[in-house]
PDB file of C-alpha atoms in Angstrom:
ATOM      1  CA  UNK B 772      -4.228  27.950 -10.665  1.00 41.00           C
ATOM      2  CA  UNK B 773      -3.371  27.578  -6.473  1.00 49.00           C
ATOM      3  CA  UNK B 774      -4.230  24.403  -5.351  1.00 48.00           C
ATOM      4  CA  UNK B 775      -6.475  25.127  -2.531  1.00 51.00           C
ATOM      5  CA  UNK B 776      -5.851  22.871   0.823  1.00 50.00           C
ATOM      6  CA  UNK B 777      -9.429  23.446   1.399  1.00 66.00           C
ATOM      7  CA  UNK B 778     -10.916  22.356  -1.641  1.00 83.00           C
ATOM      8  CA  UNK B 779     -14.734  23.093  -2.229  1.00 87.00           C
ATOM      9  CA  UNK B 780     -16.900  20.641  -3.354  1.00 90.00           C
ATOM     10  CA  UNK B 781     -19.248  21.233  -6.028  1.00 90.00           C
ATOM     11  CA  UNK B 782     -22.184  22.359  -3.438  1.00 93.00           C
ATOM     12  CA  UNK B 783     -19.744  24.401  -1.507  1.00 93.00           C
ATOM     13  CA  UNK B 784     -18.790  26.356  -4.469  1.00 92.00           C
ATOM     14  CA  UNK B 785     -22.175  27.129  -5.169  1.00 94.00           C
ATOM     15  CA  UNK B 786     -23.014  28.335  -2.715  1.00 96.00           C
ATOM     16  CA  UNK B 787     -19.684  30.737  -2.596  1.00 96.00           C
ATOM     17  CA  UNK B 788     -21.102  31.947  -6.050  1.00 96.00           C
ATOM     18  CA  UNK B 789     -24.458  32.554  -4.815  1.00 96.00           C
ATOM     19  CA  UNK B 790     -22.678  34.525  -1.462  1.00 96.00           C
ATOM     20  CA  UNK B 791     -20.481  36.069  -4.005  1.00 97.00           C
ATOM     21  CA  UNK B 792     -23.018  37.385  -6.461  1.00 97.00           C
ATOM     22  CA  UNK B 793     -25.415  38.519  -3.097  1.00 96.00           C
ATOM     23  CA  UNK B 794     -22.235  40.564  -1.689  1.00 97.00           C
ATOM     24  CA  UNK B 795     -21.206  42.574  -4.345  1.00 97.00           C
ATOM     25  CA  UNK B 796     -25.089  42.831  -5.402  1.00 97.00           C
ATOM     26  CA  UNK B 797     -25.280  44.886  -1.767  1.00 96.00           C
ATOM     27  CA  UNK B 798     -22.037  47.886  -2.693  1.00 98.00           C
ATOM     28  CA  UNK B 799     -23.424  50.903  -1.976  1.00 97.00           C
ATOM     29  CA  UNK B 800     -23.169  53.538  -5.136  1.00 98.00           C
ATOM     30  CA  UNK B 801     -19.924  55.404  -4.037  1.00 97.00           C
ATOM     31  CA  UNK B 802     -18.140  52.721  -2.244  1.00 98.00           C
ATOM     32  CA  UNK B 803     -15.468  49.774  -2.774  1.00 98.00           C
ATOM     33  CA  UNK B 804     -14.708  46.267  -1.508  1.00 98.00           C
ATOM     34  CA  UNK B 805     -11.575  44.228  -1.255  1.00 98.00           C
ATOM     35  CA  UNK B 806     -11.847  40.485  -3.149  1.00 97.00           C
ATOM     36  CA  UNK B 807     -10.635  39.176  -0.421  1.00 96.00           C
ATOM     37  CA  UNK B 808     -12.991  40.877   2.419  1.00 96.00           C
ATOM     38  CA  UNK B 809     -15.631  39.350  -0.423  1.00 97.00           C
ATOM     39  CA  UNK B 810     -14.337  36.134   0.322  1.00 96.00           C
ATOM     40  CA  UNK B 811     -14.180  36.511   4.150  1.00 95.00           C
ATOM     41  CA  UNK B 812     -17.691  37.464   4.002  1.00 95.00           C
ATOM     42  CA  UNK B 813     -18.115  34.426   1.930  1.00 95.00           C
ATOM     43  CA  UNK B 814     -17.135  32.305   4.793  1.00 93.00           C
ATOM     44  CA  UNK B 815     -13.297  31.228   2.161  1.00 94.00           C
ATOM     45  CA  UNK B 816     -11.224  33.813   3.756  1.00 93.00           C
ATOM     46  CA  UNK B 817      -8.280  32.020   1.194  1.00 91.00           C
ATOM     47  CA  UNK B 818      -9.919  32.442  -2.179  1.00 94.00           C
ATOM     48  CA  UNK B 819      -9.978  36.093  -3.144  1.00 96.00           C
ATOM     49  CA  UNK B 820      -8.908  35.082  -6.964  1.00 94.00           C
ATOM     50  CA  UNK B 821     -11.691  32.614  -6.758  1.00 95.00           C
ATOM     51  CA  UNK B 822     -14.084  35.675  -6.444  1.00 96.00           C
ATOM     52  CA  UNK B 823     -12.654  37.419  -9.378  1.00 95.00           C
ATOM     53  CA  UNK B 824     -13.202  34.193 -11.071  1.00 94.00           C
ATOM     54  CA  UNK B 825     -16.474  33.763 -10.268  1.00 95.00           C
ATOM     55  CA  UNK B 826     -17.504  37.806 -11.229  1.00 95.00           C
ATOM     56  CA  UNK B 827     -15.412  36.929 -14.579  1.00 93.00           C
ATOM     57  CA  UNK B 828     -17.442  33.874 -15.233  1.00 94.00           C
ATOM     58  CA  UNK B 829     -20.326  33.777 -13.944  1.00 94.00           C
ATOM     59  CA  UNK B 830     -23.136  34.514 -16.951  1.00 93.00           C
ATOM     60  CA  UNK B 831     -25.375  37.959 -15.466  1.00 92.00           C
ATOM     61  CA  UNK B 832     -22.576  39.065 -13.285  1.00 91.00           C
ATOM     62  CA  UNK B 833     -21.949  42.027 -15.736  1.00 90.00           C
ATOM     63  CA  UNK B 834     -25.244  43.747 -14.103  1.00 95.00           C
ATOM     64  CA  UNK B 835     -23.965  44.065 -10.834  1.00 97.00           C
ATOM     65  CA  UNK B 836     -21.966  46.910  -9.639  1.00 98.00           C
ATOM     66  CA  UNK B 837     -18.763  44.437 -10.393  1.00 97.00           C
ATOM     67  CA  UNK B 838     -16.639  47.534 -10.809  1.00 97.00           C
ATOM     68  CA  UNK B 839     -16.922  48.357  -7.081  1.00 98.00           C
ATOM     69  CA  UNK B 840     -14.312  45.515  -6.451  1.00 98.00           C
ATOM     70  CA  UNK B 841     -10.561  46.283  -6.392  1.00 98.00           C
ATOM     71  CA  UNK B 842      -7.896  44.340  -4.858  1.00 97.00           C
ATOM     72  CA  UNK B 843      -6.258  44.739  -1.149  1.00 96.00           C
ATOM     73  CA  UNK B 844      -4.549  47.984  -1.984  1.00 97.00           C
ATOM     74  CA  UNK B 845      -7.244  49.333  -3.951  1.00 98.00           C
ATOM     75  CA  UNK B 846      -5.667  48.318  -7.635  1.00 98.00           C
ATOM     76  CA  UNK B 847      -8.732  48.229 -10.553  1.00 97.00           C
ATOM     77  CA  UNK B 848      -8.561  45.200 -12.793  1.00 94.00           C
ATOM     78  CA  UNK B 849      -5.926  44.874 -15.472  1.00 92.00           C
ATOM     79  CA  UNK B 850      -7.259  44.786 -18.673  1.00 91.00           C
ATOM     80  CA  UNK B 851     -10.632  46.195 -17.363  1.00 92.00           C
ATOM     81  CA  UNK B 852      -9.900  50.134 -18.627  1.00 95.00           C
ATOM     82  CA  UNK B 853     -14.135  51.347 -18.334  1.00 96.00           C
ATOM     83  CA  UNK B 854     -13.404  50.126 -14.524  1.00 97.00           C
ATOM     84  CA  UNK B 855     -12.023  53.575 -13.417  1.00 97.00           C
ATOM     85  CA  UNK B 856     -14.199  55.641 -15.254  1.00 98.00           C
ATOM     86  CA  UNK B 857     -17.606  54.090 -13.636  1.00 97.00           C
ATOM     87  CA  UNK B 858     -15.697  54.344 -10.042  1.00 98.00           C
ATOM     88  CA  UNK B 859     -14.894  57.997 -10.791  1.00 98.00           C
ATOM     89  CA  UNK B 860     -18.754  58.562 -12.059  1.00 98.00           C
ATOM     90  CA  UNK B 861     -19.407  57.486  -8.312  1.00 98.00           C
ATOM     91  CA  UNK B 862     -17.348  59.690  -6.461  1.00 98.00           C
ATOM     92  CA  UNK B 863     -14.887  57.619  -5.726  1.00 98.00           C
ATOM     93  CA  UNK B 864     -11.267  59.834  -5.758  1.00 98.00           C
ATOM     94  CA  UNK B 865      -7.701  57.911  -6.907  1.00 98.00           C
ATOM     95  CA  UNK B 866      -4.361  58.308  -5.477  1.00 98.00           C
ATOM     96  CA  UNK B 867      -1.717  59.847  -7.013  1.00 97.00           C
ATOM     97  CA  UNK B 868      -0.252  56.162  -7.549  1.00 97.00           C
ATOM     98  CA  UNK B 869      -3.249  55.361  -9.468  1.00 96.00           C
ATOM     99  CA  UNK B 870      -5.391  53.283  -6.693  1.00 98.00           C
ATOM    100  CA  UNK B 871      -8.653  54.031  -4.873  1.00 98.00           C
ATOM    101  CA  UNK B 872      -8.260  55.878  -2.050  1.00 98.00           C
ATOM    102  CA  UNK B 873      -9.275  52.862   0.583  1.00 97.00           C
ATOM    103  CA  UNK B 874      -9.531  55.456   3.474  1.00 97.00           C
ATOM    104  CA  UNK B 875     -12.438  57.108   1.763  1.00 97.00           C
ATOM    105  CA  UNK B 876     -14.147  54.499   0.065  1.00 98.00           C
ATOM    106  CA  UNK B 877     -13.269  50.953   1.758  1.00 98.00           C
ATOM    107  CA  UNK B 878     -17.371  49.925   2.074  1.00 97.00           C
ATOM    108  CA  UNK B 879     -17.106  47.473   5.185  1.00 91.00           C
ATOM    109  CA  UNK B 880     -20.463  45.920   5.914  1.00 88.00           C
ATOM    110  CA  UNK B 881     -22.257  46.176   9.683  1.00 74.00           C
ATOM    111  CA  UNK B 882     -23.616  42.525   9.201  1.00 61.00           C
ATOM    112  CA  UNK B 883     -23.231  39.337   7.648  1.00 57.00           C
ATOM    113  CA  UNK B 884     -24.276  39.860   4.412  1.00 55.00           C
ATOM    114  CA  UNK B 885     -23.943  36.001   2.906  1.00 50.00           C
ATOM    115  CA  UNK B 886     -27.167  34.952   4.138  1.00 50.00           C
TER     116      UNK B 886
END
């Protein structure tokens, strides 16, 4: 795991979770964001895996639209194959390459939605 040179402490990272869980709570149907815009938004520009983490592990996470998250270049989660499937039941179209088309779908919020 990175060692993080801005460590969190234990209210800090709740608080992340709870801005995590709100975020991705807010994807509109049809639409994808980046783990590390999640994180921005979060106010941890630095700890995209740390949102992945906290969607992996968090207990109730699995009823938000988690499958609305991709990486930077639009890259599904290894090891997660129902991931494409629910994007494509959305709408959302794939590259030849295999990775959501970000021009189309990148969902990039009008206000700060952490709070």
């Amino acid at each position: 795991m990175k060692d993080y040179p801005d460590k969190m402490t234990p209210e800090q990272a709740r608080t992340f979770r709870d801005d995590v869980l709100n975020i991705v709570s807010q994807i509109p149907c049809g639409r994808v964001i980046t783990y590390g815009h999640i994180a921005a938004l979060a106010g941890w520009p630095s700890h995209a895996r740390m949102v992945g983490r906290t969607l992996r592990y968090t207990p109730g996470a699995e009823l938000l639209p988690c499958h609305r998250v991709v990486n930077n270049v639009g890259r599904t989660a290894p090891g997660w194959s129902r991931q494409r499937p629910l994007l494509e039941y959305e709408g959302i179209t794939f590259k030849p390459n295999g990775h959501v088309d970000m021009l189309r779908h990148l969902w990039e919020p009008e206000i700060d939605v952490s709070s």
